[in-house]
Amino acid sequence: MAEAADRTGAKLPTERDLAERFQVSRHAIRQALERLEAKGSLWRHVGRGTFRGRRSEAEPLAADVTAFCSPRHILDARRMIEPSLASLAAVNATPSQIAEIQASCRRCAAARNMDDYEVFDEAFHRAIAQASGNPLATELFETVNQARKKIVWGAMLRAVLRPDRRAFFSEQHREIVDAIARRDAHAAWQAVMSHMETVAQTYETLRPGEPFIV
């Protein structure tokens, strides 16, 4: 990727161009980009493309927010934003965007370890946000997502995402995908809200009475 973008802030070529340059599949490129984004080596801006380096817009805001927000605030924000993004995606997603959401869901379900699951889970939720057709709402998602990652409790997250729970969450992901694919905005909204509630309840069973993170 250093060859494709020679300096911080440089825009990367499209996935198709990268696949042709490195003689690999677009799927391989997409996975590599997702991993690099999770590590902070690049960031994506809806409608503008993918850039080398760390996010320069939503991340500072997220840093300011985390100074005074709690895990409960993060969950409340996700409850407000993500069900609506899924509802919009059911109406506005293109066939290729639906295919990407479906592929992200499959990659998440097939993840062999925690690191992969975290990367693919984030990519799944981002694919839905991008399919909403609303750039402003998508940027709100990115801001909340950056804040979430800054205050997540690693050990607790790994306890929540043990294999049996990951399997159940993946089933909920499939319900979300199915609702979006059949263009059922209400069902998509409900499926994401149910997912948020399930994860919240899972955290609460780990540490009753303590704040939680999703």
Short mmCIF file of C-alpha atoms in Angstrom, two decimals:
data_model
loop_
_atom_site.label_atom_id
_atom_site.label_comp_id
_atom_site.label_asym_id
_atom_site.label_seq_id
_atom_site.Cartn_x
_atom_site.Cartn_y
_atom_site.Cartn_z
CA MET A 1 0.00 0.00 0.00
CA ALA A 2 3.00 2.26 0.53
CA GLU A 3 3.63 1.85 -3.19
CA ALA A 4 0.03 2.82 -4.01
CA ALA A 5 0.02 5.92 -1.77
CA ASP A 6 3.48 7.33 -1.11
CA ARG A 7 2.69 9.80 1.70
CA THR A 8 0.31 10.37 4.59
CA GLY A 9 -2.94 11.83 3.31
CA ALA A 10 -2.44 10.49 -0.21
CA LYS A 11 -5.50 8.97 -1.84
CA LEU A 12 -5.33 5.28 -2.73
CA PRO A 13 -6.45 3.97 -6.12
CA THR A 14 -9.80 2.19 -6.35
CA GLU A 15 -10.13 -1.45 -5.29
CA ARG A 16 -10.30 -2.47 -8.94
CA ASP A 17 -7.10 -0.59 -9.78
CA LEU A 18 -5.30 -2.06 -6.77
CA ALA A 19 -6.41 -5.57 -7.70
CA GLU A 20 -5.06 -5.11 -11.22
CA ARG A 21 -1.79 -3.59 -10.02
CA PHE A 22 -1.02 -6.35 -7.51
CA GLN A 23 -2.61 -9.17 -9.54
CA VAL A 24 -4.93 -10.31 -6.76
CA SER A 25 -8.70 -10.50 -6.37
CA ARG A 26 -10.78 -7.52 -5.27
CA HIS A 27 -11.83 -9.63 -2.31
CA ALA A 28 -8.20 -9.87 -1.18
CA ILE A 29 -7.76 -6.12 -1.61
CA ARG A 30 -10.92 -5.41 0.36
CA GLN A 31 -9.77 -7.61 3.24
CA ALA A 32 -6.36 -5.94 3.26
CA LEU A 33 -7.95 -2.49 3.33
CA GLU A 34 -10.24 -3.47 6.18
CA ARG A 35 -7.29 -4.72 8.24
CA LEU A 36 -5.22 -1.61 7.53
CA GLU A 37 -8.14 0.63 8.43
CA ALA A 38 -8.64 -1.21 11.71
CA LYS A 39 -4.93 -0.63 12.49
CA GLY A 40 -5.22 3.08 11.69
CA SER A 41 -2.99 2.88 8.62
CA LEU A 42 -5.67 4.31 6.36
CA TRP A 43 -9.16 5.78 6.50
CA ARG A 44 -12.13 6.10 4.19
CA HIS A 45 -14.33 9.09 3.42
CA VAL A 46 -17.74 8.46 1.91
CA GLY A 47 -17.83 9.80 -1.64
CA ARG A 48 -14.15 10.76 -1.67
CA GLY A 49 -12.20 7.53 -1.37
CA THR A 50 -9.55 5.85 0.79
CA PHE A 51 -6.55 7.74 2.17
CA ARG A 52 -3.25 6.78 3.77
CA GLY A 53 -2.85 7.65 7.45
CA ARG A 54 -5.30 8.23 10.26
CA ARG A 55 -8.71 9.83 9.88
CA SER A 56 -8.36 13.59 10.07
CA GLU A 57 -11.99 14.63 10.47
CA ALA A 58 -14.13 12.37 12.68
CA GLU A 59 -11.27 11.21 14.91
CA PRO A 60 -10.57 14.58 16.58
CA LEU A 61 -14.26 14.95 17.35
CA ALA A 62 -14.33 11.42 18.74
CA ALA A 63 -11.34 12.26 20.93
CA ASP A 64 -13.18 15.29 22.33
CA VAL A 65 -16.34 13.26 22.93
CA THR A 66 -14.61 10.46 24.82
CA ALA A 67 -13.39 12.97 27.39
CA PHE A 68 -16.87 13.20 28.86
CA CYS A 69 -18.94 10.27 27.57
CA SER A 70 -19.56 6.87 29.13
CA PRO A 71 -20.02 3.45 27.55
CA ARG A 72 -23.75 3.92 28.07
CA HIS A 73 -23.60 7.09 25.97
CA ILE A 74 -21.97 5.12 23.17
CA LEU A 75 -24.72 2.53 23.22
CA ASP A 76 -27.46 5.16 23.29
CA ALA A 77 -25.87 6.87 20.28
CA ARG A 78 -25.65 3.58 18.40
CA ARG A 79 -29.31 2.89 19.18
CA MET A 80 -30.25 6.24 17.69
CA ILE A 81 -28.08 5.98 14.59
CA GLU A 82 -27.58 2.39 13.42
CA PRO A 83 -31.20 1.15 13.21
CA SER A 84 -32.03 4.20 11.09
CA LEU A 85 -29.01 3.59 8.87
CA ALA A 86 -30.18 0.03 8.26
CA SER A 87 -33.69 1.27 7.50
CA LEU A 88 -32.27 3.71 4.95
CA ALA A 89 -30.06 1.00 3.48
CA ALA A 90 -33.12 -1.17 2.87
CA VAL A 91 -34.53 1.65 0.74
CA ASN A 92 -31.42 3.13 -0.87
CA ALA A 93 -28.79 0.39 -1.19
CA THR A 94 -27.67 -0.52 -4.69
CA PRO A 95 -27.43 -4.20 -5.67
CA SER A 96 -23.64 -4.03 -5.35
CA GLN A 97 -23.92 -2.49 -1.88
CA ILE A 98 -26.30 -5.24 -0.78
CA ALA A 99 -23.83 -7.78 -2.13
CA GLU A 100 -21.06 -6.14 -0.09
CA ILE A 101 -23.19 -6.21 3.07
CA GLN A 102 -23.87 -9.90 2.47
CA ALA A 103 -20.18 -10.60 1.87
CA SER A 104 -19.21 -8.71 5.03
CA CYS A 105 -21.73 -10.76 6.99
CA ARG A 106 -20.23 -14.00 5.66
CA ARG A 107 -16.67 -12.90 6.45
CA CYS A 108 -17.71 -12.02 9.98
CA ALA A 109 -19.41 -15.39 10.51
CA ALA A 110 -16.38 -17.24 9.12
CA ALA A 111 -13.80 -15.38 11.24
CA ARG A 112 -11.38 -17.83 12.85
CA ASN A 113 -10.12 -15.60 15.64
CA MET A 114 -11.04 -12.52 17.66
CA ASP A 115 -8.88 -10.12 15.69
CA ASP A 116 -10.50 -11.11 12.41
CA TYR A 117 -13.96 -10.99 13.93
CA GLU A 118 -13.46 -7.45 15.24
CA VAL A 119 -12.25 -6.25 11.83
CA PHE A 120 -15.07 -7.90 9.89
CA ASP A 121 -17.75 -6.90 12.40
CA GLU A 122 -16.76 -3.26 12.06
CA ALA A 123 -16.69 -3.61 8.27
CA PHE A 124 -20.19 -5.13 8.33
CA HIS A 125 -21.69 -2.22 10.24
CA ARG A 126 -19.79 0.28 8.08
CA ALA A 127 -21.09 -1.34 4.87
CA ILE A 128 -24.65 -0.80 6.12
CA ALA A 129 -23.90 2.82 6.98
CA GLN A 130 -22.42 3.47 3.56
CA ALA A 131 -25.42 1.85 1.86
CA SER A 132 -27.78 4.26 3.62
CA GLY A 133 -27.18 6.85 0.92
CA ASN A 134 -26.77 9.58 3.55
CA PRO A 135 -23.17 10.85 3.81
CA LEU A 136 -23.87 12.95 6.91
CA ALA A 137 -25.43 10.03 8.80
CA THR A 138 -22.49 7.87 7.72
CA GLU A 139 -20.04 10.39 9.17
CA LEU A 140 -22.01 10.32 12.43
CA PHE A 141 -21.57 6.55 12.42
CA GLU A 142 -17.81 6.97 11.94
CA THR A 143 -17.59 9.45 14.81
CA VAL A 144 -19.45 7.15 17.19
CA ASN A 145 -17.40 4.18 15.99
CA GLN A 146 -14.13 5.99 16.66
CA ALA A 147 -15.36 6.94 20.13
CA ARG A 148 -16.44 3.34 20.78
CA LYS A 149 -12.98 2.01 19.94
CA LYS A 150 -11.30 4.53 22.23
CA ILE A 151 -13.15 3.44 25.36
CA VAL A 152 -13.77 -0.24 24.68
CA TRP A 153 -12.57 -2.62 27.37
CA GLY A 154 -10.47 -5.18 25.54
CA ALA A 155 -10.71 -8.03 28.04
CA MET A 156 -14.43 -7.54 28.45
CA LEU A 157 -15.00 -7.36 24.71
CA ARG A 158 -13.20 -10.65 24.25
CA ALA A 159 -15.36 -12.23 26.94
CA VAL A 160 -18.49 -11.00 25.17
CA LEU A 161 -17.28 -12.20 21.79
CA ARG A 162 -16.45 -15.77 22.74
CA PRO A 163 -17.30 -18.34 20.01
CA ASP A 164 -20.84 -19.21 21.14
CA ARG A 165 -21.82 -15.58 21.45
CA ARG A 166 -20.20 -14.70 18.13
CA ALA A 167 -22.31 -17.39 16.48
CA PHE A 168 -25.48 -15.87 17.92
CA PHE A 169 -24.46 -12.36 16.91
CA SER A 170 -23.72 -13.64 13.40
CA GLU A 171 -27.25 -15.04 13.22
CA GLN A 172 -28.56 -11.61 14.13
CA HIS A 173 -26.35 -10.13 11.42
CA ARG A 174 -28.00 -12.46 8.90
CA GLU A 175 -31.43 -11.25 10.00
CA ILE A 176 -30.32 -7.68 9.38
CA VAL A 177 -28.95 -8.61 5.95
CA ASP A 178 -32.11 -10.47 4.98
CA ALA A 179 -34.30 -7.49 5.89
CA ILE A 180 -32.14 -5.10 3.88
CA ALA A 181 -32.00 -7.47 0.90
CA ARG A 182 -35.78 -7.77 0.73
CA ARG A 183 -36.13 -3.97 1.07
CA ASP A 184 -38.04 -4.15 4.35
CA ALA A 185 -37.04 -0.93 6.10
CA HIS A 186 -39.07 -1.58 9.25
CA ALA A 187 -37.70 -5.10 9.67
CA ALA A 188 -34.15 -3.81 9.13
CA TRP A 189 -34.67 -1.19 11.84
CA GLN A 190 -36.04 -3.79 14.24
CA ALA A 191 -33.26 -6.29 13.50
CA VAL A 192 -30.50 -3.80 14.30
CA MET A 193 -32.27 -2.60 17.44
CA SER A 194 -32.63 -6.21 18.61
CA HIS A 195 -28.90 -6.72 17.96
CA MET A 196 -28.04 -3.65 20.05
CA GLU A 197 -30.24 -4.86 22.91
CA THR A 198 -28.76 -8.36 22.82
CA VAL A 199 -25.18 -7.13 23.04
CA ALA A 200 -26.08 -4.73 25.84
CA GLN A 201 -27.74 -7.52 27.81
CA THR A 202 -24.68 -9.71 27.29
CA TYR A 203 -22.40 -7.10 28.82
CA GLU A 204 -24.74 -6.59 31.73
CA THR A 205 -24.61 -10.30 32.58
CA LEU A 206 -20.81 -10.09 32.75
CA ARG A 207 -20.67 -7.17 35.14
CA PRO A 208 -24.09 -6.47 36.68
CA GLY A 209 -24.60 -2.85 37.64
CA GLU A 210 -21.55 -1.61 35.74
CA PRO A 211 -21.65 0.51 32.57
CA PHE A 212 -21.28 -1.42 29.36
CA ILE A 213 -19.97 -1.01 25.83
CA VAL A 214 -21.21 -2.33 22.48
#
